[in-house]
CSV table of C-alpha atoms in Angstrom, one decimal:
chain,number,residue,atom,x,y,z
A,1,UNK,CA,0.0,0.0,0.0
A,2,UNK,CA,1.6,3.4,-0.9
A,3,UNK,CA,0.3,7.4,-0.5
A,4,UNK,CA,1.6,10.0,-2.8
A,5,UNK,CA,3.6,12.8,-0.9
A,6,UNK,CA,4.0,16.4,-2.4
A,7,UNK,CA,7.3,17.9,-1.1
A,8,UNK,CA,8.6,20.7,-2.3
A,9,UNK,CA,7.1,19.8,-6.0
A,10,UNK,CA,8.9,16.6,-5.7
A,11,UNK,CA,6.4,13.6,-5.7
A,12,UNK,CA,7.6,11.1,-3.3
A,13,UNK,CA,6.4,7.1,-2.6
A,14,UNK,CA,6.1,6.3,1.1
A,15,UNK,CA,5.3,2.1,1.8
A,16,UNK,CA,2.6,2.1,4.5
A,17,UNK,CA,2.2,-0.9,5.7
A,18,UNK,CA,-0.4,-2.3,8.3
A,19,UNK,CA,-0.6,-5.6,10.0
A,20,UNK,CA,-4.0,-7.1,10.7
A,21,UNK,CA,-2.5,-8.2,14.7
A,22,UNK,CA,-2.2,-4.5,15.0
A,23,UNK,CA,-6.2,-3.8,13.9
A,24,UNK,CA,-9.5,-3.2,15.8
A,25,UNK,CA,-11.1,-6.4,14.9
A,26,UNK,CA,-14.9,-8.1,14.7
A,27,UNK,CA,-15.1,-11.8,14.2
A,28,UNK,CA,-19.0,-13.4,12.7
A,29,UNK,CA,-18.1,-16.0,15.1
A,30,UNK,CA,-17.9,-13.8,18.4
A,31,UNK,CA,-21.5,-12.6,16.9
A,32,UNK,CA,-22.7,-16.1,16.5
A,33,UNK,CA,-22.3,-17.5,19.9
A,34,UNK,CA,-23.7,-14.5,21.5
A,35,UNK,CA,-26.9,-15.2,19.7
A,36,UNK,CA,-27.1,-11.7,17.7
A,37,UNK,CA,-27.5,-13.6,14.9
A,38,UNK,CA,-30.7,-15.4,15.6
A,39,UNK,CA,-34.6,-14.3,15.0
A,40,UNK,CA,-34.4,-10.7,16.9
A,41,UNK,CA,-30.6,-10.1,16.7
A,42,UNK,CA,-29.7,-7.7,19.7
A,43,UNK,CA,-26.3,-5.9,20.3
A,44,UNK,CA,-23.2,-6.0,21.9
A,45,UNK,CA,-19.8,-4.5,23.3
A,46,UNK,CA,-16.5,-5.2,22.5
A,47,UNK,CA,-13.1,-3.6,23.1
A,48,UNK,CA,-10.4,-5.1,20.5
A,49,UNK,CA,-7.1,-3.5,20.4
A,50,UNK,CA,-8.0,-0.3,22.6
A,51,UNK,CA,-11.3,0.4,20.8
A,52,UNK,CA,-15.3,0.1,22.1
A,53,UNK,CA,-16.9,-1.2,19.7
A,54,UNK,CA,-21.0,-1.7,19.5
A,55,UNK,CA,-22.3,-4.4,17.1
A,56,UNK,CA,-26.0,-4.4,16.8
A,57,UNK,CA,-28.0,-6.6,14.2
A,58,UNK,CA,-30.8,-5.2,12.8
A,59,UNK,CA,-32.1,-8.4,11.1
A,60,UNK,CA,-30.1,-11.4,10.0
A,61,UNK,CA,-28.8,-9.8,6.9
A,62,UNK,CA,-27.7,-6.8,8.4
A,63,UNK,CA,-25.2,-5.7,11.4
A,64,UNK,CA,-24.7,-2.2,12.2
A,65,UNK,CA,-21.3,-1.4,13.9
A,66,UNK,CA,-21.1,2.0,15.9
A,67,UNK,CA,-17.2,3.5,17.6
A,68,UNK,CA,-16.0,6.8,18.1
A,69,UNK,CA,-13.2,8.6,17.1
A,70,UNK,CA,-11.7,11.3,18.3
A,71,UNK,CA,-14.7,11.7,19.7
A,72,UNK,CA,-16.9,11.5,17.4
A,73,UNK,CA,-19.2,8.8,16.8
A,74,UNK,CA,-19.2,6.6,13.5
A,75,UNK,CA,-21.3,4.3,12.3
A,76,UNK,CA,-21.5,1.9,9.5
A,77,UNK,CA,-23.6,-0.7,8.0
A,78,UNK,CA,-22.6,-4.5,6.9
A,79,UNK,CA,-23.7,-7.0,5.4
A,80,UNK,CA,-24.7,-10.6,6.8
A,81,UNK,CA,-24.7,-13.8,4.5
A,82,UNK,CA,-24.5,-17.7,4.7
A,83,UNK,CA,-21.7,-20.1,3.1
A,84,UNK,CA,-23.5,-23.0,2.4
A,85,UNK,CA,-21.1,-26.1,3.0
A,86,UNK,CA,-21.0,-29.3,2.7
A,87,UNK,CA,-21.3,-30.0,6.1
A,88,UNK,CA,-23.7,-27.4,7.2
A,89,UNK,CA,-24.2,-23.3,6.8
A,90,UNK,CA,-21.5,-20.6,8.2
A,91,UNK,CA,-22.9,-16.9,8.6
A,92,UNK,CA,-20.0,-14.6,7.2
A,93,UNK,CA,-20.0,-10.7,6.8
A,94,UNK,CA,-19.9,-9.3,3.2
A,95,UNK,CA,-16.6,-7.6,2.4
A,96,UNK,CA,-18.0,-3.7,1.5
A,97,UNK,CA,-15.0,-3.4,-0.3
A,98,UNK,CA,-14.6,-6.8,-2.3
A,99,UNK,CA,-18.2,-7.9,-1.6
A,100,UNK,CA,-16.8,-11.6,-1.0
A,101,UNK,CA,-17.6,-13.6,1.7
A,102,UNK,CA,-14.9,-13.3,5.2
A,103,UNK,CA,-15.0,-14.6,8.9
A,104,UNK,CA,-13.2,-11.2,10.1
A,105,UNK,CA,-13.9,-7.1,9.6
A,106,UNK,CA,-10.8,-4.9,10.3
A,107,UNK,CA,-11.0,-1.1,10.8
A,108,UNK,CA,-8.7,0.6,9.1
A,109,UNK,CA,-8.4,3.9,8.3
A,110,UNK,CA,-12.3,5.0,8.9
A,111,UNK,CA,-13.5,1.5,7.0
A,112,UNK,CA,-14.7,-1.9,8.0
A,113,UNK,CA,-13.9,-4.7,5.5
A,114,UNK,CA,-11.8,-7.6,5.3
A,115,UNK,CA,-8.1,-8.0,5.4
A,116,UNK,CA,-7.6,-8.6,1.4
A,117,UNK,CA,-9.6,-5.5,0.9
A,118,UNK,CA,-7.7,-3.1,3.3
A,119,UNK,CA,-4.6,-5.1,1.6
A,120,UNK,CA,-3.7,-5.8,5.4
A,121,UNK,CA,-0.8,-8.2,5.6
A,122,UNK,CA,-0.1,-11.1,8.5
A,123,UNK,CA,2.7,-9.7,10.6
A,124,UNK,CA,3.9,-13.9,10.2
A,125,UNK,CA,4.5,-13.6,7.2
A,126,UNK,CA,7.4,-10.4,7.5
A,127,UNK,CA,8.4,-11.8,11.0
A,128,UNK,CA,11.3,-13.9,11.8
A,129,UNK,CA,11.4,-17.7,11.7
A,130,UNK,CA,10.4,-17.6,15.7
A,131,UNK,CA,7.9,-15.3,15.3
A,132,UNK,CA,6.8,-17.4,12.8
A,133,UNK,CA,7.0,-20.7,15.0
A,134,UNK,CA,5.4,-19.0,17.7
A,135,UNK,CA,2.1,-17.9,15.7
A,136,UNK,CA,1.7,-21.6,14.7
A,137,UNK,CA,2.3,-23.2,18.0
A,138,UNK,CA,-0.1,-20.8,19.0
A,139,UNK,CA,-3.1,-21.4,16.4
A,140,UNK,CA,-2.6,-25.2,17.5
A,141,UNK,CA,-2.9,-24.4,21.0
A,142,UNK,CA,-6.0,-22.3,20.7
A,143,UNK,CA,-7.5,-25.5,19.0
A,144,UNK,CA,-6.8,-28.3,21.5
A,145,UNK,CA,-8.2,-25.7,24.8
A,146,UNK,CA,-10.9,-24.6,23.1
A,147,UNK,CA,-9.9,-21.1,23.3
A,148,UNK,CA,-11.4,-18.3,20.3
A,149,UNK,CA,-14.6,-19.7,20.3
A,150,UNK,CA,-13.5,-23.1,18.7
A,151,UNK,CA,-14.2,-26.8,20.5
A,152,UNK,CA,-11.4,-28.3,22.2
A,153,UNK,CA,-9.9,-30.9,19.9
A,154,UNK,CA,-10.2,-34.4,21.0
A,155,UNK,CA,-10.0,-38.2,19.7
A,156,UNK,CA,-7.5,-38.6,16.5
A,157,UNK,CA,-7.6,-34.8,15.9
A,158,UNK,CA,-5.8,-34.0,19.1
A,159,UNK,CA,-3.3,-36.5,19.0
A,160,UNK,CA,-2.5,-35.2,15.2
A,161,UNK,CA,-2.4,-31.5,16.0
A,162,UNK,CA,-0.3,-32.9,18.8
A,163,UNK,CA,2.5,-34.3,16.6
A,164,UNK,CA,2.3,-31.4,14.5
A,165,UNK,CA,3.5,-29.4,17.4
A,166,UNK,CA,6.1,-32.0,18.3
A,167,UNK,CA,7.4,-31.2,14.8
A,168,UNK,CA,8.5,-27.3,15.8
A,169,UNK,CA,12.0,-27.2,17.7
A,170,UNK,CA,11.2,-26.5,21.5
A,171,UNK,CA,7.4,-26.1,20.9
A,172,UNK,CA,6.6,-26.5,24.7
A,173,UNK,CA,9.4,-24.1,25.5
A,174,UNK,CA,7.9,-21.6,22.5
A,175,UNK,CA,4.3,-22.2,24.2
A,176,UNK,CA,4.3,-23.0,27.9
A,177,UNK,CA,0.2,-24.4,27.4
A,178,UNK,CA,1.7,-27.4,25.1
A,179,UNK,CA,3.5,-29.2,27.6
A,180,UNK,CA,0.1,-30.6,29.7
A,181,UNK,CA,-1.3,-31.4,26.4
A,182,UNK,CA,2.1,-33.4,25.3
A,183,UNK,CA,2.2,-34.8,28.6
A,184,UNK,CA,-1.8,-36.2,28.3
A,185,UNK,CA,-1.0,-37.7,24.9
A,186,UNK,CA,2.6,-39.3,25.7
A,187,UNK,CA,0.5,-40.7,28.8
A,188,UNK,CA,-2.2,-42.7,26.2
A,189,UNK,CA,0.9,-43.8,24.3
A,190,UNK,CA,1.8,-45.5,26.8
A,191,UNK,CA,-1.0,-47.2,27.9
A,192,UNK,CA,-1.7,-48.4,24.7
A,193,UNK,CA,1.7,-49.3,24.2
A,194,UNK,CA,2.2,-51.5,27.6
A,195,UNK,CA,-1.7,-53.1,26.0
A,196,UNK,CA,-0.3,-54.1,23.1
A,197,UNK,CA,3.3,-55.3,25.2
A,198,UNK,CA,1.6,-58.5,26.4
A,199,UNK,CA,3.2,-62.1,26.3
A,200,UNK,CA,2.8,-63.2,22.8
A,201,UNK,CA,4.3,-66.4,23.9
A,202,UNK,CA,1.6,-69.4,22.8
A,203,UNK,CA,0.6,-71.1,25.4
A,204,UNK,CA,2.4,-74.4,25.1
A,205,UNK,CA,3.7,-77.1,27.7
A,206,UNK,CA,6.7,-75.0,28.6
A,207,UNK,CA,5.2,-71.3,28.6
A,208,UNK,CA,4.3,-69.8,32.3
A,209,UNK,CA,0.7,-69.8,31.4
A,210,UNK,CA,0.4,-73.7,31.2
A,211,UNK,CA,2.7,-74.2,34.4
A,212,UNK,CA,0.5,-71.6,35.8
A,213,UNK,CA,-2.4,-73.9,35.2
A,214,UNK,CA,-0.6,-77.4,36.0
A,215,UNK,CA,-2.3,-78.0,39.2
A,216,UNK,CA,-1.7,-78.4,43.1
A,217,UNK,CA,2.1,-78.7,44.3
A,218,UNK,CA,2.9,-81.2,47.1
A,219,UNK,CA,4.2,-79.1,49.5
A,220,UNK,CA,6.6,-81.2,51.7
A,221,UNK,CA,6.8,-80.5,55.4
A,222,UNK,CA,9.6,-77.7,56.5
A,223,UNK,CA,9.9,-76.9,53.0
A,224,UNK,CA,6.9,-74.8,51.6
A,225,UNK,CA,5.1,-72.1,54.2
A,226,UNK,CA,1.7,-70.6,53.2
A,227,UNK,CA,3.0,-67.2,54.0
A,228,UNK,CA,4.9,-65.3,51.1
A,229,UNK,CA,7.0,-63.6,53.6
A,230,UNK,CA,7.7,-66.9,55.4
A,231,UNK,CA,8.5,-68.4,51.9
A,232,UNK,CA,11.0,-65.8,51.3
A,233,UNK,CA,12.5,-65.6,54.8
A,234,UNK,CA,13.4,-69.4,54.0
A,235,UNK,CA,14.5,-68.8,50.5
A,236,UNK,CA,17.0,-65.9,52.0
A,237,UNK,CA,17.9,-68.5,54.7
A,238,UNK,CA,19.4,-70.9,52.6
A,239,UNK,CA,22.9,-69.6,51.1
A,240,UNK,CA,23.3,-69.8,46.8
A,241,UNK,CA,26.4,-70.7,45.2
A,242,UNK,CA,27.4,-67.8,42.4
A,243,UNK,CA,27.2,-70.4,39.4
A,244,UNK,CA,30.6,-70.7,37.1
A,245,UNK,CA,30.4,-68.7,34.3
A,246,UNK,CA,33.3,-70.6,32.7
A,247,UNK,CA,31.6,-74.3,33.5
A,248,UNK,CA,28.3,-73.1,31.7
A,249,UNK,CA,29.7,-71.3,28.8
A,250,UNK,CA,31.0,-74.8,27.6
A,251,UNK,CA,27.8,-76.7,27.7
A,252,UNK,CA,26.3,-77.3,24.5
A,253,UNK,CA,23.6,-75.4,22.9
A,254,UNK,CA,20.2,-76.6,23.3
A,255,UNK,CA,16.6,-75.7,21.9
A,256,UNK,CA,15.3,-72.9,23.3
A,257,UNK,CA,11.3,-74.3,22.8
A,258,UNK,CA,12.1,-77.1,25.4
A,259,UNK,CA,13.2,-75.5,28.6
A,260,UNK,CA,10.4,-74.3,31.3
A,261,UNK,CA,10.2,-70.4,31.0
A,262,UNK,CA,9.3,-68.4,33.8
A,263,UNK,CA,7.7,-65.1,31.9
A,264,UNK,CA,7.3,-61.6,33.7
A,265,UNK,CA,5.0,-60.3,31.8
A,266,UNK,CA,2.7,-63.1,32.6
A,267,UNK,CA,3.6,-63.2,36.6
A,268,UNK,CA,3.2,-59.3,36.3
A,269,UNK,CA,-0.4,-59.6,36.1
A,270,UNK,CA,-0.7,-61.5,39.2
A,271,UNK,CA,1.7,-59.4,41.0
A,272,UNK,CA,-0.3,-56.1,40.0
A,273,UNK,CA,-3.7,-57.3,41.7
A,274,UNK,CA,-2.0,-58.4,45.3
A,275,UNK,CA,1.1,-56.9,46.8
A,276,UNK,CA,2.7,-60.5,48.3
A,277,UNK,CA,1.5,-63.5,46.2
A,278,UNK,CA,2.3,-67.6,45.9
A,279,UNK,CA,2.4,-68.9,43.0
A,280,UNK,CA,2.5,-72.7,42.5
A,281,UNK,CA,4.2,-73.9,39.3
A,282,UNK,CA,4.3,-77.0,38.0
A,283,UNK,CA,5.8,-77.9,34.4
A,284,UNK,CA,5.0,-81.0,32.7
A,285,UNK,CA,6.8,-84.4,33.9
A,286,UNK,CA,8.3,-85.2,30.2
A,287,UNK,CA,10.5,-82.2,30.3
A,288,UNK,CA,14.4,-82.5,32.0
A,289,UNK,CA,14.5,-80.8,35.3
A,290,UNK,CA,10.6,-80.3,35.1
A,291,UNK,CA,9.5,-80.0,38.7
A,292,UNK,CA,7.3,-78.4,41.0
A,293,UNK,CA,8.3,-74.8,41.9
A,294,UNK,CA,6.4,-72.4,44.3
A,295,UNK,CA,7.3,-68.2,43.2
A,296,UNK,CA,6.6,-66.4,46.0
A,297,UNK,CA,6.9,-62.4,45.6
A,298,UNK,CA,6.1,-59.4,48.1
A,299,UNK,CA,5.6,-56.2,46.6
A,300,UNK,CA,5.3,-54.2,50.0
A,301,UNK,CA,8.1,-51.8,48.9
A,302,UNK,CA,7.8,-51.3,45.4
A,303,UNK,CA,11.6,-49.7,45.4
A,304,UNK,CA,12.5,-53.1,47.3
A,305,UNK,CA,10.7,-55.8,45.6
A,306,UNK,CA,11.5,-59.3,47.6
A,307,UNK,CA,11.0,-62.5,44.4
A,308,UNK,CA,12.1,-65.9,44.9
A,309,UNK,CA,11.8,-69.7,43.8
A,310,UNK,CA,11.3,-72.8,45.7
A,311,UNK,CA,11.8,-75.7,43.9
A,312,UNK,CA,10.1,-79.4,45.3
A,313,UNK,CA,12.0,-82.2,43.8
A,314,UNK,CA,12.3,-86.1,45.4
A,315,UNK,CA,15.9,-84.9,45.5
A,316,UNK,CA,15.8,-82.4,47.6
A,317,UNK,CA,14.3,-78.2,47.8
A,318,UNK,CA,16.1,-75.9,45.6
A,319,UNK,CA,16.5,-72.5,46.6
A,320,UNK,CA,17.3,-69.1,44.1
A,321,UNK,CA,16.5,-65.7,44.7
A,322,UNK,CA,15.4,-63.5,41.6
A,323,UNK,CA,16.1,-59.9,41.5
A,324,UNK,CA,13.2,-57.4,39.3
A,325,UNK,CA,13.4,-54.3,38.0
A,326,UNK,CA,10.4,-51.9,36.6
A,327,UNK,CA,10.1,-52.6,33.2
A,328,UNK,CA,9.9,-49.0,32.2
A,329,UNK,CA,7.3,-46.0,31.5
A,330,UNK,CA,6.1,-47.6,28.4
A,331,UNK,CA,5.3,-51.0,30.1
A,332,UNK,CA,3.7,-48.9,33.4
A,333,UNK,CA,2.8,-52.0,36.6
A,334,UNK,CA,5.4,-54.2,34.7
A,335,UNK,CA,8.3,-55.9,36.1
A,336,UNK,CA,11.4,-57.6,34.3
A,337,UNK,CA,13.9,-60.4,35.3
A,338,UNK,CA,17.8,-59.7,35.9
A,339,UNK,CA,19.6,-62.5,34.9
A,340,UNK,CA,21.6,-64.2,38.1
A,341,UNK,CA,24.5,-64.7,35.6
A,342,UNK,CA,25.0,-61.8,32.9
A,343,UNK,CA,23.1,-59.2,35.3
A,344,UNK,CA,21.0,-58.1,32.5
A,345,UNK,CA,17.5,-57.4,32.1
A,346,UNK,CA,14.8,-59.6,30.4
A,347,UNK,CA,11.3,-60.2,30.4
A,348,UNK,CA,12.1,-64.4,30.3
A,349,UNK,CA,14.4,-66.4,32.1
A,350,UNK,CA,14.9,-70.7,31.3
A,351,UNK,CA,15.1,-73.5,32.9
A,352,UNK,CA,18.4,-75.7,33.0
A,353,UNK,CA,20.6,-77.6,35.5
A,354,UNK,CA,18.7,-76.5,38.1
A,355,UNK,CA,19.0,-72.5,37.5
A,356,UNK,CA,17.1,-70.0,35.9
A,357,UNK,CA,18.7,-67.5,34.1
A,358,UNK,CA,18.4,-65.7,30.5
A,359,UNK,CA,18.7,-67.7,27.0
A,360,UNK,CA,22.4,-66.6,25.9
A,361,UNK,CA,23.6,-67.2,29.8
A,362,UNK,CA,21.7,-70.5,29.5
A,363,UNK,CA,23.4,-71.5,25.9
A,364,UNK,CA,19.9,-71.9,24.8
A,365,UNK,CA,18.9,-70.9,20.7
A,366,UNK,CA,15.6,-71.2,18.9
A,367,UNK,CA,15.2,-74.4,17.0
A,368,UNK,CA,15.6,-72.2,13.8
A,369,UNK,CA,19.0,-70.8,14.7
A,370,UNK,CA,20.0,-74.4,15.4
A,371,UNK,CA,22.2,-75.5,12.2
């Protein structure tokens, strides 16, 4: 936009430019959920960027808008119309300048009428890459709270506009009102991730589910307690010999799909109902080493968890303590094994000699890997 300067008989070309963030500023919508435009219309107040502004509708096809300046009242007459979409009708005002449909009248220099026929430009769009950042992260956040006038976002739609704020550098540090709504969504990520994280392990002779399932165990007097806590005071009684590294490295490799597992995110269910728990587990007869083992877990402390084994044999109780770990924020009431050998984490330990420990400590490979 340019005015024509006489100086000294020179003609001169000043750029004038306005910003439509700088502009008093009516919006159909603000008019629509006040009600004005329905059967009698009314009026209404507004004060938008230092101005009082007075919208009254006379009928539904025309608004009057009435402000002063510099004391002196103005008024000026509008137009009201529908946009007939596919979903529905939208009331917009009638440009008096362009006569096309907008959402928005700006007042600029004395006139009401729509951005592209003051030829108002965004201040965005001549801003820095920030500024820029910052008037997107903004538009998003004014969609998922609902604020302008608009319905909060929810369902798919808010996890999309979601991710397209994740996509701006430091969006929650650019808009402070991002992070709880980040936060919410991350939180149903979760969830739905730890849902979908359960044992995919079929439920075959060996898996936890079918030892789970195997029956009774014959306790054996001095042995077995019906107390968890007594259980594990007798586990922690007994002494455990650090197995030999070296002496189980050289034993050969065996399938993987005919040891007993014990799976933790099958005992995790059990443990996330009851804090101490005994669990009787009994593995089919035809496997080596199957026997009948008693888990016995106390959850009292959750930053202490106390998890051991009993094993009832002919030949004597075995004894091993296990040592769990929180699986993680994605896998939230989850707990994981830490292998007695390697010290790592997994969700399954296995069955052989006696000791459960993880796959690779146990030389154990999937019948597939087997050459």
């Amino acid at each position: 936009m340019t005015e024509h300067i006489d100086a000294g008989g020179w003609a001169g070309m000043v750029e004038v430019f306005g910003f439509v963030e700088e502009q008093p500023r009516i919006p159909i919508r603000l008019l629509k959920r006040e009600g004005l435009l329905e059967g009698d219309g009314g009026r209404m107040m507004l004060r938008t960027a230092g101005l009082d502004v007075v919208v009254g509708c006379m009928d539904s096809s025309n608004a009057l808008i009435a402000w002063k300046d510099e004391d002196q009242v103005q008024q000026e007459r509008v137009s009201l119309s529908f946009n007939y979409l596919r979903f529905g009708e939208r009331p917009v005002f009638l440009c008096p300048r362009t006569g096309e449909n907008c959402y928005d009248l700006y007042l600029w220099r004395g006139r009401w009428a729509s951005a592209e026929g003051h030829g108002l430009l965004h201040a965005t769009r001549h801003g820095s890459r920030l500024d820029r950042r910052r008037a997107k992260l903004q538009s998003i956040n004014a969609r998922l709270e609902g604020l302008e006038g608009l319905p909060k976002a929810r369902g798919a739609t808010r996890a999309r506009l979601v991710d397209r704020a994740l996509t701006v550098p430091y969006a929650t540090h650019l808009v402070g009102d991002l992070q709880s709504s980040c936060a919410s969504e991350d939180r149903k990520r979760q969830k739905a991730a730890a849902r979908r994280f359960r044992s995919t392990r079929k439920r075959g002779p060996c898996s936890t589910e079918a030892a789970a399932a195997g029956g009774e165990a014959q306790p054996y007097r001095g042995v077995c307690s019906n107390d968890p806590r007594g259980m594990l005071a007798i586990i922690r009684g007994h002494r455990h010999q650090a197995p030999d590294r070296a002496a189980l490295s050289a034993r050969p490799l065996l399938r993987l799909e005919d040891r007993p597992a014990l799976d933790a995110r099958v005992v995790s269910r059990t443990w996330a109902t009851a804090k101490s728990t005994l669990t009787t587990l009994v593995w089919p007869m035809s496997m080596e080493g199957a026997r009948q083992f008693v888990l016995a877990a106390d959850f009292s402390d959750p930053s202490a968890p106390s998890v051991g084994l009993c094993r009832l044999s002919p030949d004597g109780p075995g004894f091993q303590s296990l040592t769990v770990e929180a699986a993680g924020p994605y896998k939230p009431g989850n707990w994981v094994f830490v292998c007695p050998v390697l010290g790592t984490r997994h969700d399954m330990l296995f069955l052989r000699d006696g000791l459960f420990a993880s796959a690779k400590a146990q030389r154990l490979v999937h019948a597939s890997q087997r050459r």
